[in-house]
PDB file of C-alpha atoms and ligand atoms in Angstrom:
ATOM      1  CA  MET A  28       0.000   0.000   0.000  1.00 97.00           C
ATOM      2  CA  ASP A  29       1.251   3.487  -0.838  1.00 98.00           C
ATOM      3  CA  ILE A  30       1.356   6.348   1.683  1.00 98.00           C
ATOM      4  CA  ALA A  31      -0.036   9.906   1.641  1.00 98.00           C
ATOM      5  CA  SER A  32       0.219  13.092   3.695  1.00 98.00           C
ATOM      6  CA  ALA A  33      -2.583  12.887   6.244  1.00 98.00           C
ATOM      7  CA  CYS A  34      -3.538  16.555   5.790  1.00 98.00           C
ATOM      8  CA  LEU A  35      -4.402  15.800   2.140  1.00 98.00           C
ATOM      9  CA  ALA A  36      -7.078  13.348   3.299  1.00 98.00           C
ATOM     10  CA  GLY A  37      -8.671  15.848   5.670  1.00 98.00           C
ATOM     11  CA  VAL A  38      -6.784  15.190   8.897  1.00 98.00           C
ATOM     12  CA  LYS A  39      -6.285  18.448  10.803  1.00 98.00           C
ATOM     13  CA  CYS A  40      -2.588  17.915  11.435  1.00 98.00           C
ATOM     14  CA  ARG A  41      -1.090  21.038   9.841  1.00 98.00           C
ATOM     15  CA  TYR A  42       0.861  23.625  11.789  1.00 98.00           C
ATOM     16  CA  ASP A  43      -2.233  25.855  11.726  1.00 98.00           C
ATOM     17  CA  GLY A  44      -4.440  23.082  13.106  1.00 98.00           C
ATOM     18  CA  ASP A  45      -6.231  22.656   9.796  1.00 98.00           C
ATOM     19  CA  ALA A  46      -6.255  20.227   6.847  1.00 98.00           C
ATOM     20  CA  ARG A  47      -5.770  20.671   3.090  1.00 98.00           C
ATOM     21  CA  PRO A  48      -8.016  17.952   1.660  1.00 98.00           C
ATOM     22  CA  ASP A  49      -7.412  16.981  -1.954  1.00 98.00           C
ATOM     23  CA  ALA A  50     -10.235  15.110  -3.694  1.00 98.00           C
ATOM     24  CA  ARG A  51      -7.874  12.543  -5.275  1.00 98.00           C
ATOM     25  CA  ILE A  52      -6.233  11.648  -1.960  1.00 98.00           C
ATOM     26  CA  VAL A  53      -9.544  11.579  -0.081  1.00 98.00           C
ATOM     27  CA  LYS A  54     -10.787   9.088  -2.679  1.00 98.00           C
ATOM     28  CA  LEU A  55      -7.642   6.925  -2.535  1.00 98.00           C
ATOM     29  CA  HIS A  56      -7.969   6.806   1.244  1.00 98.00           C
ATOM     30  CA  LYS A  57     -11.671   5.887   1.103  1.00 98.00           C
ATOM     31  CA  GLN A  58     -10.762   3.080  -1.297  1.00 98.00           C
ATOM     32  CA  GLY A  59      -8.197   1.812   1.215  1.00 97.00           C
ATOM     33  CA  LEU A  60      -5.336   2.369  -1.223  1.00 97.00           C
ATOM     34  CA  VAL A  61      -3.143   4.661   0.904  1.00 98.00           C
ATOM     35  CA  LYS A  62      -1.916   4.709   4.490  1.00 98.00           C
ATOM     36  CA  LEU A  63      -1.968   8.219   5.955  1.00 98.00           C
ATOM     37  CA  VAL A  64       1.144   9.650   7.604  1.00 98.00           C
ATOM     38  CA  CYS A  65       2.064  13.002   9.117  1.00 98.00           C
ATOM     39  CA  PRO A  66       5.821  13.103   9.722  1.00 98.00           C
ATOM     40  CA  GLU A  67       5.610  16.069  12.070  1.00 98.00           C
ATOM     41  CA  CYS A  68       2.906  14.413  14.209  1.00 98.00           C
ATOM     42  CA  LEU A  69       4.891  11.157  14.197  1.00 98.00           C
ATOM     43  CA  ALA A  70       7.738  13.207  15.675  1.00 98.00           C
ATOM     44  CA  GLY A  71       5.468  14.172  18.566  1.00 98.00           C
ATOM     45  CA  LEU A  72       4.810  17.754  17.500  1.00 98.00           C
ATOM     46  CA  PRO A  73       1.320  19.074  18.317  1.00 98.00           C
ATOM     47  CA  ALA A  74      -1.263  20.571  15.942  1.00 98.00           C
ATOM     48  CA  PRO A  75      -1.427  23.510  15.885  1.00 98.00           C
ATOM     49  CA  ARG A  76       2.280  24.255  16.221  1.00 98.00           C
ATOM     50  CA  CYS A  77       4.684  27.021  15.338  1.00 98.00           C
ATOM     51  CA  PRO A  78       5.543  26.735  11.603  1.00 98.00           C
ATOM     52  CA  SER A  79       9.019  25.575  10.626  1.00 98.00           C
ATOM     53  CA  GLU A  80      11.221  26.035   7.573  1.00 98.00           C
ATOM     54  CA  ILE A  81      14.570  24.596   6.525  1.00 98.00           C
ATOM     55  CA  SER A  82      17.386  27.058   7.087  1.00 98.00           C
ATOM     56  CA  GLY A  83      20.569  26.952   5.013  1.00 97.00           C
ATOM     57  CA  GLY A  84      19.622  24.224   2.546  1.00 98.00           C
ATOM     58  CA  ASP A  85      16.998  21.620   1.736  1.00 98.00           C
ATOM     59  CA  GLY A  86      15.879  18.312   3.198  1.00 98.00           C
ATOM     60  CA  ALA A  87      18.852  16.416   1.765  1.00 98.00           C
ATOM     61  CA  ASP A  88      21.156  18.918   3.459  1.00 98.00           C
ATOM     62  CA  VAL A  89      19.332  18.356   6.758  1.00 98.00           C
ATOM     63  CA  LEU A  90      19.846  14.582   6.387  1.00 98.00           C
ATOM     64  CA  ASP A  91      23.547  15.206   5.807  1.00 98.00           C
ATOM     65  CA  GLY A  92      23.914  17.631   8.730  1.00 98.00           C
ATOM     66  CA  ARG A  93      24.518  20.698   6.543  1.00 98.00           C
ATOM     67  CA  ALA A  94      21.240  22.529   7.275  1.00 98.00           C
ATOM     68  CA  ARG A  95      18.839  22.911  10.200  1.00 98.00           C
ATOM     69  CA  VAL A  96      15.064  23.059  10.624  1.00 98.00           C
ATOM     70  CA  ARG A  97      13.964  26.097  12.581  1.00 98.00           C
ATOM     71  CA  ALA A  98      10.561  27.155  13.863  1.00 98.00           C
ATOM     72  CA  GLU A  99       9.457  30.722  13.339  1.00 98.00           C
ATOM     73  CA  ASP A 100       9.993  31.368  17.058  1.00 98.00           C
ATOM     74  CA  GLY A 101      13.658  30.398  16.668  1.00 97.00           C
ATOM     75  CA  GLU A 102      13.447  26.897  18.183  1.00 98.00           C
ATOM     76  CA  ASP A 103      15.616  24.270  16.493  1.00 98.00           C
ATOM     77  CA  ARG A 104      13.341  21.455  15.277  1.00 98.00           C
ATOM     78  CA  THR A 105      15.958  19.447  13.376  1.00 98.00           C
ATOM     79  CA  VAL A 106      15.850  16.451  15.727  1.00 98.00           C
ATOM     80  CA  GLU A 107      12.060  16.254  15.542  1.00 98.00           C
ATOM     81  CA  PHE A 108      11.990  16.495  11.746  1.00 98.00           C
ATOM     82  CA  LEU A 109      14.615  13.759  11.413  1.00 98.00           C
ATOM     83  CA  ARG A 110      12.666  11.574  13.842  1.00 98.00           C
ATOM     84  CA  GLY A 111       9.453  12.112  11.884  1.00 98.00           C
ATOM     85  CA  ALA A 112      11.185  11.287   8.606  1.00 98.00           C
ATOM     86  CA  GLN A 113      12.590   8.052  10.020  1.00 98.00           C
ATOM     87  CA  ALA A 114       9.212   7.041  11.478  1.00 98.00           C
ATOM     88  CA  THR A 115       7.552   7.694   8.115  1.00 98.00           C
ATOM     89  CA  LEU A 116      10.153   5.629   6.290  1.00 98.00           C
ATOM     90  CA  GLU A 117       9.553   2.723   8.660  1.00 98.00           C
ATOM     91  CA  ILE A 118       5.792   2.875   8.006  1.00 98.00           C
ATOM     92  CA  ALA A 119       6.378   3.077   4.255  1.00 98.00           C
ATOM     93  CA  LYS A 120       8.617   0.018   4.394  1.00 98.00           C
ATOM     94  CA  ARG A 121       6.098  -1.919   6.477  1.00 98.00           C
ATOM     95  CA  CYS A 122       3.383  -1.073   3.926  1.00 97.00           C
ATOM     96  CA  GLY A 123       5.607  -1.971   0.994  1.00 98.00           C
ATOM     97  CA  ALA A 124       4.937   1.514  -0.364  1.00 98.00           C
ATOM     98  CA  GLN A 125       6.331   2.356  -3.773  1.00 98.00           C
ATOM     99  CA  ARG A 126       4.857   5.867  -3.882  1.00 98.00           C
ATOM    100  CA  ALA A 127       4.182   8.699  -1.453  1.00 98.00           C
ATOM    101  CA  TYR A 128       1.549  11.317  -2.322  1.00 98.00           C
ATOM    102  CA  PHE A 129       2.899  14.286  -0.415  1.00 98.00           C
ATOM    103  CA  LYS A 130       1.735  17.829   0.314  1.00 98.00           C
ATOM    104  CA  ALA A 131       3.560  20.479  -1.708  1.00 98.00           C
ATOM    105  CA  LYS A 132       5.934  23.028  -0.158  1.00 98.00           C
ATOM    106  CA  SER A 133       6.067  21.487   3.329  1.00 98.00           C
ATOM    107  CA  PRO A 134       9.452  21.348   5.127  1.00 98.00           C
ATOM    108  CA  SER A 135       8.674  17.653   5.703  1.00 98.00           C
ATOM    109  CA  CYS A 136       6.576  16.564   2.721  1.00 98.00           C
ATOM    110  CA  GLY A 137       7.519  19.117   0.025  1.00 98.00           C
ATOM    111  CA  CYS A 138       8.880  17.782  -3.252  1.00 98.00           C
ATOM    112  CA  GLY A 139      11.046  19.863  -5.580  1.00 98.00           C
ATOM    113  CA  ARG A 140      10.221  23.208  -3.987  1.00 98.00           C
ATOM    114  CA  ILE A 141      10.070  24.365  -0.403  1.00 98.00           C
ATOM    115  CA  TYR A 142      10.108  27.628   1.525  1.00 98.00           C
ATOM    116  CA  ASP A 143      13.562  29.114   1.834  1.00 98.00           C
ATOM    117  CA  GLY A 144      13.838  29.499   5.604  1.00 98.00           C
ATOM    118  CA  THR A 145      13.119  33.233   5.769  1.00 98.00           C
ATOM    119  CA  PHE A 146       9.382  32.932   6.598  1.00 98.00           C
ATOM    120  CA  THR A 147       8.643  35.439   3.840  1.00 98.00           C
ATOM    121  CA  GLY A 148       6.747  33.063   1.533  1.00 97.00           C
ATOM    122  CA  THR A 149       9.800  32.797  -0.734  1.00 98.00           C
ATOM    123  CA  MET A 150      10.328  29.435  -2.434  1.00 98.00           C
ATOM    124  CA  ARG A 151      13.546  27.649  -3.330  1.00 98.00           C
ATOM    125  CA  SER A 152      14.275  24.362  -5.081  1.00 98.00           C
ATOM    126  CA  GLY A 153      14.653  21.248  -2.955  1.00 98.00           C
ATOM    127  CA  ASP A 154      12.759  18.584  -1.020  1.00 98.00           C
ATOM    128  CA  GLY A 155      11.407  18.445   2.502  1.00 98.00           C
ATOM    129  CA  VAL A 156      13.236  16.280   5.042  1.00 98.00           C
ATOM    130  CA  THR A 157      10.930  13.250   4.840  1.00 99.00           C
ATOM    131  CA  THR A 158      10.719  13.428   1.071  1.00 98.00           C
ATOM    132  CA  ALA A 159      14.512  13.448   0.828  1.00 98.00           C
ATOM    133  CA  LEU A 160      14.761  10.359   3.044  1.00 98.00           C
ATOM    134  CA  LEU A 161      12.061   8.451   1.148  1.00 98.00           C
ATOM    135  CA  LYS A 162      13.710   9.244  -2.189  1.00 98.00           C
ATOM    136  CA  ARG A 163      17.047   7.949  -0.884  1.00 98.00           C
ATOM    137  CA  ASN A 164      15.259   4.715  -0.096  1.00 98.00           C
ATOM    138  CA  GLY A 165      13.809   4.293  -3.570  1.00 98.00           C
ATOM    139  CA  ILE A 166      10.298   5.530  -2.892  1.00 98.00           C
ATOM    140  CA  GLU A 167       8.773   7.808  -5.543  1.00 98.00           C
ATOM    141  CA  VAL A 168       7.327  11.020  -4.099  1.00 98.00           C
ATOM    142  CA  ILE A 169       4.463  12.660  -5.981  1.00 98.00           C
ATOM    143  CA  GLU A 170       3.727  16.283  -5.156  1.00 98.00           C
ATOM    144  CA  VAL A 171       0.047  17.034  -4.508  1.00 98.00           C
TER     145      VAL A 171
HETATM  146  S1  LIG B  23       4.013  17.229   7.906  1.00 82.31           S
HETATM  147 FE1  LIG B  23       3.174  16.616   5.916  1.00 82.31          FE
HETATM  148  S2  LIG B  23       1.330  15.454   6.485  1.00 82.31           S
HETATM  149 FE2  LIG B  23       1.903  16.633   8.280  1.00 82.31          FE
HETATM  150  S3  LIG B  23       0.721  18.514   8.110  1.00 82.31           S
HETATM  151 FE3  LIG B  23       2.723  18.923   7.175  1.00 82.31          FE
HETATM  152  S4  LIG B  23       2.404  18.515   4.999  1.00 82.31           S
HETATM  153 FE4  LIG B  23       0.692  17.565   6.089  1.00 82.31          FE
END
């Protein structure tokens, strides 16, 4: 079974305490074709929570220790984001997932473009932390 960002199926797990349901993912979930995951919740972070962005690089850089994840209030969230990525990978492996349908632009789930760490709405190229880890483990990530 493939996996999907829980917020895309209507789970209110986003930093703002809301969801971003996408009709395609809601349908896949209703059909029992995807397992829902929220890397940041798996890391033990609450919803709502202070938003975070990757500072000084992208998710691959965080995995390699070259960049950090910081919340808007200045707290370092790198450990939590790495923990959430690892927990998501373990679920994906248990499910035999070949694909992850992941929410665009998130510092965890983003694929190909993320916010640049300045909290100004500016985008940069790169993946979120969980996306980077899944890709390194051969799982295709599809941006939704
Ligand atoms: S971490 Fe991923 S699944 Fe969780 S709220 Fe953010 S985008 Fe959605």
